[in-house]
Amino acid sequence: MTTVLEPATAQAMAEIPAAGIEETDAAVARAKAAFPRWRAVAPGDRARLLYALAATIEGRHEELSVLEARNAGKPISDARGEIGMTIETFRYYAAAPERLLGRTIPVGGGEAMTFREPLGVVGLIVPWNFPLTIAAWKVAPALAAGNTVVLKPAELTPLTALELERLALEAGLPEGVVNVVAGPGSVCGRRLVEHPDVAKIAFTGSTEVGRGIAAGAADTIKRVTLELGGKSANVIFGDADLEAAAAAAPLAVFGNAGQDCCARSRILVQRSCLDRFMFVFEDAVRAIRVGDPLDERTQMGPVISEEQREKVASYVPGEAVVAFRGSAPEGPGFWFPPTVLAPCSNHDRSAQEEIFGPVAAVIPFEDEADAVRIANDTIYGLSGSIWTRDGARAMRMARAIDAGALSVNSNTSVRVTTPFGGFKQSGIGRELGPDALEGYTEVKSVYFAVDPAASAPGELLDPAAPDTESIS
Ligand code: NAD
């Protein structure tokens, strides 16, 4: 059995059976057996089953929110929003089975057309920061496209994923279509990556583990989608609505206790407005309500584990580098206060590495070119924000920053309807929006010979034209 902890109290909240190689193989076998039946379900029926799953989750909205809030240590208001997005994701992709369109392509002698075919069994490996929501980003499009899935949640946060397996059956999905294995990444995750019957791995997690997955998937030429780390820039120009930018900046980095791949953890502020920005920003950071995840007023909870707290603390070696901090409760639980390091250089370790905790680095810049240079001076390219009142500058910056999901005068990164994913070492592939579906299908091209004679070179061709076949 594995003990699941509650980060706010450091106490056990559940005991679950620990899965290993045998359970992983059994889950893959169930998914493989269910695949022929699931891919053959008529598109309208598959759609109805996915709408039913969305409705079943909605019926448990509050219960799942409380479970997620307790297990991941996140504020209950955030958890409600995440379960809401989970439901929205299943609804969005429920419409997809009837919209998986192919093309007809003009050719000689017959007809050519394309189909989008499911891949088979897909392995979905997810992290602990947004447990059920990130699972839904993968499960929903994978099922909509006709695949069956084996989902491996993070060791620290398996509880809502285990519920999802039950809810899928309750909603009427056939046995074996959704399978969950809750076990260590180094055992169950690795086995999924190596398993010859798994056609694709869709992974969200650290860049370090992602590298190993890309290498491990090479043996069986698995399809791979990687959603990895980030070190996103929040770029604030002197001509911005500074009050709005400074008031929004704290939760853009300290939301989910900074354990957000899109955290704007590098705050780039134009030097001409640095003092004014810091004045408003400090008040806003000190006002963040850090505490019990189940308290309705809480805006930030603990970090996920003691190990994570120690890792975060290593980026704050002494008070000399701290400009100011917010508060955090005393006592049990993995608490770490919102912490601002300033002024920083982009070469500092805290500005280059993904901290994945409530620590922000404020970096001054001079002008637009300087801002682009600093924003792109990272191995990552996931997200980011640009705050300015100059529309042309906003557009220039949005085109120049190498990141997959940017926002202007806002800190939002993710919507169910728009593609999400990283440039550079932040990943490969896209989730959400219509793009995600492509990642769960193969394109098949089929040629139907109708009048083969018509495909031979005809008398309409210029006899003097070069013979293309001999050229190729
Ligand atoms: P992690 O990489 O440690 O683990 C992620 C998942 O991979 C877990 O389920 C884990 O059990 C599994 N795993 C670990 N070793 C494995 C192996 N050898 N083979 C197969 N699976 C293995 O990440 P984490 O600490 O759970 O999550 C934090 C990271 O996730 C951060 O780097 C964050 O930026 C990233 N993240 C990215 C996105 C995105 O969309 N780009 C979203 C959320 C989180």
mmCIF file of N, CA, C and O in Angstrom, residues 149-229:
data_model
loop_
_atom_site.group_PDB
_atom_site.id
_atom_site.type_symbol
_atom_site.label_atom_id
_atom_site.label_comp_id
_atom_site.label_asym_id
_atom_site.label_seq_id
_atom_site.Cartn_x
_atom_site.Cartn_y
_atom_site.Cartn_z
ATOM 1 N N VAL A 149 -7.055 4.231 -23.188
ATOM 2 C CA VAL A 149 -5.970 4.888 -22.456
ATOM 3 C C VAL A 149 -5.567 4.147 -21.188
ATOM 4 O O VAL A 149 -6.379 3.493 -20.541
ATOM 5 N N VAL A 150 -4.276 4.280 -20.869
ATOM 6 C CA VAL A 150 -3.774 3.909 -19.542
ATOM 7 C C VAL A 150 -3.182 5.189 -18.957
ATOM 8 O O VAL A 150 -2.231 5.754 -19.491
ATOM 9 N N LEU A 151 -3.805 5.660 -17.884
ATOM 10 C CA LEU A 151 -3.394 6.917 -17.257
ATOM 11 C C LEU A 151 -2.560 6.617 -16.017
ATOM 12 O O LEU A 151 -2.989 5.852 -15.154
ATOM 13 N N LYS A 152 -1.365 7.256 -15.949
ATOM 14 C CA LYS A 152 -0.548 7.096 -14.739
ATOM 15 C C LYS A 152 -0.438 8.444 -14.036
ATOM 16 O O LYS A 152 0.264 9.338 -14.484
ATOM 17 N N PRO A 153 -1.160 8.601 -12.913
ATOM 18 C CA PRO A 153 -1.057 9.867 -12.168
ATOM 19 C C PRO A 153 0.261 9.942 -11.412
ATOM 20 O O PRO A 153 0.967 8.934 -11.273
ATOM 21 N N ALA A 154 0.597 11.126 -10.918
ATOM 22 C CA ALA A 154 1.804 11.288 -10.103
ATOM 23 C C ALA A 154 1.621 10.536 -8.782
ATOM 24 O O ALA A 154 0.500 10.426 -8.265
ATOM 25 N N GLU A 155 2.710 10.064 -8.224
ATOM 26 C CA GLU A 155 2.664 9.294 -6.977
ATOM 27 C C GLU A 155 1.979 10.082 -5.861
ATOM 28 O O GLU A 155 1.264 9.514 -5.039
ATOM 29 N N LEU A 156 2.224 11.409 -5.827
ATOM 30 C CA LEU A 156 1.730 12.215 -4.706
ATOM 31 C C LEU A 156 0.242 12.538 -4.802
ATOM 32 O O LEU A 156 -0.387 12.880 -3.804
ATOM 33 N N THR A 157 -0.328 12.463 -6.023
ATOM 34 C CA THR A 157 -1.718 12.911 -6.211
ATOM 35 C C THR A 157 -2.530 11.948 -7.077
ATOM 36 O O THR A 157 -3.020 12.325 -8.148
ATOM 37 N N PRO A 158 -2.726 10.711 -6.607
ATOM 38 C CA PRO A 158 -3.421 9.741 -7.471
ATOM 39 C C PRO A 158 -4.950 9.725 -7.298
ATOM 40 O O PRO A 158 -5.640 9.046 -8.047
ATOM 41 N N LEU A 159 -5.481 10.460 -6.303
ATOM 42 C CA LEU A 159 -6.855 10.169 -5.859
ATOM 43 C C LEU A 159 -7.931 10.538 -6.878
ATOM 44 O O LEU A 159 -8.861 9.768 -7.113
ATOM 45 N N THR A 160 -7.829 11.713 -7.503
ATOM 46 C CA THR A 160 -8.888 12.078 -8.462
ATOM 47 C C THR A 160 -8.784 11.241 -9.735
ATOM 48 O O THR A 160 -9.804 10.954 -10.373
ATOM 49 N N ALA A 161 -7.568 10.810 -10.110
ATOM 50 C CA ALA A 161 -7.432 9.949 -11.304
ATOM 51 C C ALA A 161 -8.124 8.614 -11.057
ATOM 52 O O ALA A 161 -8.809 8.083 -11.936
ATOM 53 N N LEU A 162 -7.955 8.071 -9.842
ATOM 54 C CA LEU A 162 -8.619 6.802 -9.523
ATOM 55 C C LEU A 162 -10.138 6.963 -9.576
ATOM 56 O O LEU A 162 -10.862 6.068 -10.011
ATOM 57 N N GLU A 163 -10.619 8.140 -9.153
ATOM 58 C CA GLU A 163 -12.059 8.416 -9.258
ATOM 59 C C GLU A 163 -12.496 8.444 -10.723
ATOM 60 O O GLU A 163 -13.571 7.971 -11.071
ATOM 61 N N LEU A 164 -11.648 9.023 -11.583
ATOM 62 C CA LEU A 164 -12.011 9.143 -13.001
ATOM 63 C C LEU A 164 -12.268 7.773 -13.631
ATOM 64 O O LEU A 164 -13.199 7.608 -14.425
ATOM 65 N N GLU A 165 -11.455 6.787 -13.242
ATOM 66 C CA GLU A 165 -11.648 5.434 -13.789
ATOM 67 C C GLU A 165 -13.047 4.922 -13.416
ATOM 68 O O GLU A 165 -13.768 4.387 -14.255
ATOM 69 N N ARG A 166 -13.447 5.176 -12.165
ATOM 70 C CA ARG A 166 -14.776 4.727 -11.724
ATOM 71 C C ARG A 166 -15.878 5.512 -12.430
ATOM 72 O O ARG A 166 -16.891 4.962 -12.851
ATOM 73 N N LEU A 167 -15.665 6.819 -12.573
ATOM 74 C CA LEU A 167 -16.707 7.665 -13.179
ATOM 75 C C LEU A 167 -16.917 7.312 -14.655
ATOM 76 O O LEU A 167 -18.028 7.396 -15.168
ATOM 77 N N ALA A 168 -15.836 6.889 -15.331
ATOM 78 C CA ALA A 168 -15.958 6.514 -16.746
ATOM 79 C C ALA A 168 -16.891 5.306 -16.877
ATOM 80 O O ALA A 168 -17.752 5.262 -17.760
ATOM 81 N N LEU A 169 -16.736 4.337 -15.955
ATOM 82 C CA LEU A 169 -17.616 3.155 -15.993
ATOM 83 C C LEU A 169 -19.052 3.560 -15.664
ATOM 84 O O LEU A 169 -20.005 3.134 -16.313
ATOM 85 N N GLU A 170 -19.176 4.436 -14.666
ATOM 86 C CA GLU A 170 -20.512 4.893 -14.265
ATOM 87 C C GLU A 170 -21.214 5.616 -15.421
ATOM 88 O O GLU A 170 -22.423 5.494 -15.593
ATOM 89 N N ALA A 171 -20.437 6.334 -16.224
ATOM 90 C CA ALA A 171 -21.028 7.076 -17.351
ATOM 91 C C ALA A 171 -21.381 6.156 -18.516
ATOM 92 O O ALA A 171 -22.007 6.595 -19.477
ATOM 93 N N GLY A 172 -20.936 4.896 -18.449
ATOM 94 C CA GLY A 172 -21.317 3.938 -19.489
ATOM 95 C C GLY A 172 -20.214 3.609 -20.474
ATOM 96 O O GLY A 172 -20.446 2.869 -21.438
ATOM 97 N N LEU A 173 -19.004 4.138 -20.274
ATOM 98 C CA LEU A 173 -17.911 3.762 -21.175
ATOM 99 C C LEU A 173 -17.584 2.293 -20.951
ATOM 100 O O LEU A 173 -17.597 1.820 -19.806
ATOM 101 N N PRO A 174 -17.298 1.557 -22.020
ATOM 102 C CA PRO A 174 -17.023 0.121 -21.851
ATOM 103 C C PRO A 174 -15.800 -0.125 -20.972
ATOM 104 O O PRO A 174 -14.870 0.691 -20.937
ATOM 105 N N GLU A 175 -15.823 -1.238 -20.298
ATOM 106 C CA GLU A 175 -14.693 -1.670 -19.464
ATOM 107 C C GLU A 175 -13.408 -1.684 -20.298
ATOM 108 O O GLU A 175 -13.439 -2.085 -21.466
ATOM 109 N N GLY A 176 -12.314 -1.221 -19.725
ATOM 110 C CA GLY A 176 -11.031 -1.289 -20.419
ATOM 111 C C GLY A 176 -10.702 -0.053 -21.249
ATOM 112 O O GLY A 176 -9.591 0.084 -21.737
ATOM 113 N N VAL A 177 -11.660 0.853 -21.412
ATOM 114 C CA VAL A 177 -11.388 2.052 -22.233
ATOM 115 C C VAL A 177 -10.548 3.059 -21.438
ATOM 116 O O VAL A 177 -9.606 3.643 -21.952
ATOM 117 N N VAL A 178 -10.896 3.229 -20.157
ATOM 118 C CA VAL A 178 -10.100 4.114 -19.287
ATOM 119 C C VAL A 178 -9.511 3.269 -18.164
ATOM 120 O O VAL A 178 -10.244 2.656 -17.387
ATOM 121 N N ASN A 179 -8.181 3.221 -18.088
ATOM 122 C CA ASN A 179 -7.488 2.421 -17.062
ATOM 123 C C ASN A 179 -6.515 3.322 -16.324
ATOM 124 O O ASN A 179 -5.829 4.134 -16.952
ATOM 125 N N VAL A 180 -6.451 3.163 -15.016
ATOM 126 C CA VAL A 180 -5.542 3.994 -14.225
ATOM 127 C C VAL A 180 -4.582 3.085 -13.470
ATOM 128 O O VAL A 180 -5.020 2.117 -12.831
ATOM 129 N N VAL A 181 -3.281 3.376 -13.575
ATOM 130 C CA VAL A 181 -2.303 2.666 -12.742
ATOM 131 C C VAL A 181 -1.594 3.683 -11.856
ATOM 132 O O VAL A 181 -0.924 4.587 -12.354
ATOM 133 N N ALA A 182 -1.793 3.538 -10.554
ATOM 134 C CA ALA A 182 -1.186 4.475 -9.607
ATOM 135 C C ALA A 182 0.042 3.821 -9.008
ATOM 136 O O ALA A 182 -0.061 2.972 -8.122
ATOM 137 N N GLY A 183 1.193 4.196 -9.526
ATOM 138 C CA GLY A 183 2.442 3.624 -9.028
ATOM 139 C C GLY A 183 3.595 4.537 -9.395
ATOM 140 O O GLY A 183 3.398 5.568 -10.046
ATOM 141 N N PRO A 184 4.813 4.155 -9.014
ATOM 142 C CA PRO A 184 5.960 5.027 -9.249
ATOM 143 C C PRO A 184 6.250 5.238 -10.734
ATOM 144 O O PRO A 184 6.110 4.319 -11.544
ATOM 145 N N GLY A 185 6.697 6.451 -11.063
ATOM 146 C CA GLY A 185 7.052 6.764 -12.443
ATOM 147 C C GLY A 185 8.180 5.891 -12.944
ATOM 148 O O GLY A 185 8.170 5.433 -14.094
ATOM 149 N N SER A 186 9.152 5.634 -12.038
ATOM 150 C CA SER A 186 10.325 4.859 -12.463
ATOM 151 C C SER A 186 9.967 3.402 -12.738
ATOM 152 O O SER A 186 10.759 2.680 -13.340
ATOM 153 N N VAL A 187 8.779 2.965 -12.295
ATOM 154 C CA VAL A 187 8.355 1.583 -12.533
ATOM 155 C C VAL A 187 7.212 1.570 -13.572
ATOM 156 O O VAL A 187 7.390 1.131 -14.709
ATOM 157 N N CYS A 188 6.043 2.108 -13.177
ATOM 158 C CA CYS A 188 4.862 2.024 -14.061
ATOM 159 C C CYS A 188 5.009 2.953 -15.271
ATOM 160 O O CYS A 188 4.655 2.573 -16.393
ATOM 161 N N GLY A 189 5.512 4.177 -15.029
ATOM 162 C CA GLY A 189 5.674 5.125 -16.144
ATOM 163 C C GLY A 189 6.666 4.567 -17.151
ATOM 164 O O GLY A 189 6.415 4.550 -18.355
ATOM 165 N N ARG A 190 7.764 4.101 -16.623
ATOM 166 C CA ARG A 190 8.809 3.555 -17.484
ATOM 167 C C ARG A 190 8.306 2.350 -18.284
ATOM 168 O O ARG A 190 8.597 2.207 -19.471
ATOM 169 N N ARG A 191 7.528 1.507 -17.615
ATOM 170 C CA ARG A 191 6.988 0.334 -18.303
ATOM 171 C C ARG A 191 6.067 0.755 -19.459
ATOM 172 O O ARG A 191 6.112 0.166 -20.540
ATOM 173 N N LEU A 192 5.257 1.786 -19.232
ATOM 174 C CA LEU A 192 4.387 2.276 -20.319
ATOM 175 C C LEU A 192 5.223 2.753 -21.497
ATOM 176 O O LEU A 192 4.889 2.519 -22.659
ATOM 177 N N VAL A 193 6.322 3.443 -21.181
ATOM 178 C CA VAL A 193 7.178 3.993 -22.241
ATOM 179 C C VAL A 193 7.804 2.856 -23.057
ATOM 180 O O VAL A 193 7.947 2.957 -24.277
ATOM 181 N N GLU A 194 8.133 1.752 -22.375
ATOM 182 C CA GLU A 194 8.819 0.659 -23.084
ATOM 183 C C GLU A 194 7.848 -0.344 -23.706
ATOM 184 O O GLU A 194 8.234 -1.126 -24.570
ATOM 185 N N HIS A 195 6.600 -0.330 -23.257
ATOM 186 C CA HIS A 195 5.668 -1.402 -23.614
ATOM 187 C C HIS A 195 5.407 -1.451 -25.123
ATOM 188 O O HIS A 195 5.001 -0.465 -25.720
ATOM 189 N N PRO A 196 5.584 -2.635 -25.731
ATOM 190 C CA PRO A 196 5.398 -2.707 -27.188
ATOM 191 C C PRO A 196 3.947 -2.493 -27.629
ATOM 192 O O PRO A 196 3.709 -2.146 -28.791
ATOM 193 N N ASP A 197 2.980 -2.675 -26.738
ATOM 194 C CA ASP A 197 1.579 -2.496 -27.123
ATOM 195 C C ASP A 197 1.066 -1.076 -26.885
ATOM 196 O O ASP A 197 -0.124 -0.814 -27.074
ATOM 197 N N VAL A 198 1.935 -0.189 -26.444
ATOM 198 C CA VAL A 198 1.516 1.214 -26.261
ATOM 199 C C VAL A 198 2.009 2.006 -27.473
ATOM 200 O O VAL A 198 3.194 1.981 -27.803
ATOM 201 N N ALA A 199 1.079 2.679 -28.144
ATOM 202 C CA ALA A 199 1.431 3.346 -29.413
ATOM 203 C C ALA A 199 1.977 4.750 -29.205
ATOM 204 O O ALA A 199 2.704 5.266 -30.046
ATOM 205 N N LYS A 200 1.578 5.373 -28.108
ATOM 206 C CA LYS A 200 1.996 6.763 -27.890
ATOM 207 C C LYS A 200 2.099 7.046 -26.396
ATOM 208 O O LYS A 200 1.343 6.480 -25.600
ATOM 209 N N ILE A 201 3.023 7.926 -26.045
ATOM 210 C CA ILE A 201 3.078 8.453 -24.678
ATOM 211 C C ILE A 201 2.789 9.951 -24.749
ATOM 212 O O ILE A 201 3.440 10.686 -25.499
ATOM 213 N N ALA A 202 1.786 10.374 -23.990
ATOM 214 C CA ALA A 202 1.544 11.806 -23.823
ATOM 215 C C ALA A 202 1.958 12.127 -22.390
ATOM 216 O O ALA A 202 1.362 11.625 -21.437
ATOM 217 N N PHE A 203 2.994 12.933 -22.262
ATOM 218 C CA PHE A 203 3.612 13.157 -20.949
ATOM 219 C C PHE A 203 3.544 14.633 -20.577
ATOM 220 O O PHE A 203 3.825 15.502 -21.402
ATOM 221 N N THR A 204 3.198 14.909 -19.348
ATOM 222 C CA THR A 204 3.403 16.242 -18.780
ATOM 223 C C THR A 204 4.214 16.074 -17.518
ATOM 224 O O THR A 204 3.871 15.257 -16.649
ATOM 225 N N GLY A 205 5.292 16.845 -17.429
ATOM 226 C CA GLY A 205 6.146 16.755 -16.254
ATOM 227 C C GLY A 205 7.414 17.547 -16.482
ATOM 228 O O GLY A 205 7.453 18.462 -17.312
ATOM 229 N N SER A 206 8.450 17.179 -15.773
ATOM 230 C CA SER A 206 9.689 17.954 -15.834
ATOM 231 C C SER A 206 10.456 17.686 -17.129
ATOM 232 O O SER A 206 10.324 16.618 -17.731
ATOM 233 N N THR A 207 11.264 18.641 -17.513
ATOM 234 C CA THR A 207 12.083 18.483 -18.713
ATOM 235 C C THR A 207 13.054 17.321 -18.534
ATOM 236 O O THR A 207 13.303 16.550 -19.462
ATOM 237 N N GLU A 208 13.548 17.159 -17.315
ATOM 238 C CA GLU A 208 14.502 16.080 -17.051
ATOM 239 C C GLU A 208 13.882 14.697 -17.332
ATOM 240 O O GLU A 208 14.456 13.879 -18.053
ATOM 241 N N VAL A 209 12.699 14.450 -16.773
ATOM 242 C CA VAL A 209 12.049 13.153 -17.006
ATOM 243 C C VAL A 209 11.612 13.044 -18.470
ATOM 244 O O VAL A 209 11.703 11.977 -19.089
ATOM 245 N N GLY A 210 11.183 14.171 -19.044
ATOM 246 C CA GLY A 210 10.766 14.183 -20.453
ATOM 247 C C GLY A 210 11.873 13.725 -21.391
ATOM 248 O O GLY A 210 11.621 13.009 -22.358
ATOM 249 N N ARG A 211 13.108 14.143 -21.085
ATOM 250 C CA ARG A 211 14.248 13.717 -21.915
ATOM 251 C C ARG A 211 14.370 12.197 -21.921
ATOM 252 O O ARG A 211 14.557 11.573 -22.963
ATOM 253 N N GLY A 212 14.242 11.599 -20.727
ATOM 254 C CA GLY A 212 14.339 10.133 -20.609
ATOM 255 C C GLY A 212 13.202 9.459 -21.367
ATOM 256 O O GLY A 212 13.395 8.401 -21.973
ATOM 257 N N ILE A 213 12.027 10.071 -21.346
ATOM 258 C CA ILE A 213 10.874 9.469 -22.034
ATOM 259 C C ILE A 213 11.092 9.512 -23.546
ATOM 260 O O ILE A 213 10.842 8.525 -24.250
ATOM 261 N N ALA A 214 11.602 10.639 -24.037
ATOM 262 C CA ALA A 214 11.864 10.741 -25.482
ATOM 263 C C ALA A 214 12.868 9.662 -25.896
ATOM 264 O O ALA A 214 12.696 9.001 -26.928
ATOM 265 N N ALA A 215 13.904 9.459 -25.070
ATOM 266 C CA ALA A 215 14.915 8.455 -25.405
ATOM 267 C C ALA A 215 14.309 7.050 -25.317
ATOM 268 O O ALA A 215 14.512 6.218 -26.210
ATOM 269 N N GLY A 216 13.536 6.790 -24.266
ATOM 270 C CA GLY A 216 12.952 5.456 -24.067
ATOM 271 C C GLY A 216 11.947 5.098 -25.142
ATOM 272 O O GLY A 216 11.799 3.928 -25.507
ATOM 273 N N ALA A 217 11.247 6.101 -25.663
ATOM 274 C CA ALA A 217 10.219 5.840 -26.677
ATOM 275 C C ALA A 217 10.833 5.520 -28.033
ATOM 276 O O ALA A 217 10.158 4.981 -28.918
ATOM 277 N N ALA A 218 12.124 5.819 -28.188
ATOM 278 C CA ALA A 218 12.757 5.643 -29.497
ATOM 279 C C ALA A 218 12.819 4.167 -29.905
ATOM 280 O O ALA A 218 12.650 3.838 -31.074
ATOM 281 N N ASP A 219 13.008 3.285 -28.935
ATOM 282 C CA ASP A 219 13.151 1.856 -29.237
ATOM 283 C C ASP A 219 11.970 1.302 -30.016
ATOM 284 O O ASP A 219 12.134 0.492 -30.918
ATOM 285 N N THR A 220 10.767 1.708 -29.612
ATOM 286 C CA THR A 220 9.562 1.184 -30.266
ATOM 287 C C THR A 220 8.942 2.235 -31.196
ATOM 288 O O THR A 220 7.792 2.090 -31.616
ATOM 289 N N ILE A 221 9.686 3.287 -31.502
ATOM 290 C CA ILE A 221 9.210 4.386 -32.372
ATOM 291 C C ILE A 221 7.813 4.840 -31.940
ATOM 292 O O ILE A 221 6.894 4.972 -32.741
ATOM 293 N N LYS A 222 7.665 5.054 -30.645
ATOM 294 C CA LYS A 222 6.378 5.553 -30.141
ATOM 295 C C LYS A 222 6.197 7.009 -30.507
ATOM 296 O O LYS A 222 7.165 7.767 -30.539
ATOM 297 N N ARG A 223 4.959 7.393 -30.738
ATOM 298 C CA ARG A 223 4.639 8.804 -30.846
ATOM 299 C C ARG A 223 4.787 9.395 -29.451
ATOM 300 O O ARG A 223 4.459 8.724 -28.455
ATOM 301 N N VAL A 224 5.245 10.641 -29.373
ATOM 302 C CA VAL A 224 5.459 11.252 -28.060
ATOM 303 C C VAL A 224 4.966 12.697 -28.084
ATOM 304 O O VAL A 224 5.259 13.436 -29.016
ATOM 305 N N THR A 225 4.204 13.060 -27.081
ATOM 306 C CA THR A 225 3.900 14.465 -26.836
ATOM 307 C C THR A 225 4.508 14.802 -25.481
ATOM 308 O O THR A 225 4.295 14.050 -24.519
ATOM 309 N N LEU A 226 5.257 15.878 -25.417
ATOM 310 C CA LEU A 226 5.911 16.258 -24.164
ATOM 311 C C LEU A 226 5.504 17.676 -23.780
ATOM 312 O O LEU A 226 5.694 18.607 -24.570
ATOM 313 N N GLU A 227 4.914 17.802 -22.612
ATOM 314 C CA GLU A 227 4.594 19.130 -22.053
ATOM 315 C C GLU A 227 5.490 19.282 -20.834
ATOM 316 O O GLU A 227 5.261 18.635 -19.813
ATOM 317 N N LEU A 228 6.513 20.127 -20.944
ATOM 318 C CA LEU A 228 7.580 20.111 -19.932
ATOM 319 C C LEU A 228 7.639 21.419 -19.140
ATOM 320 O O LEU A 228 6.651 22.115 -19.013
ATOM 321 N N GLY A 229 8.807 21.717 -18.653
ATOM 322 C CA GLY A 229 8.947 22.849 -17.737
ATOM 323 C C GLY A 229 8.901 24.208 -18.423
ATOM 324 O O GLY A 229 8.842 24.305 -19.642
#
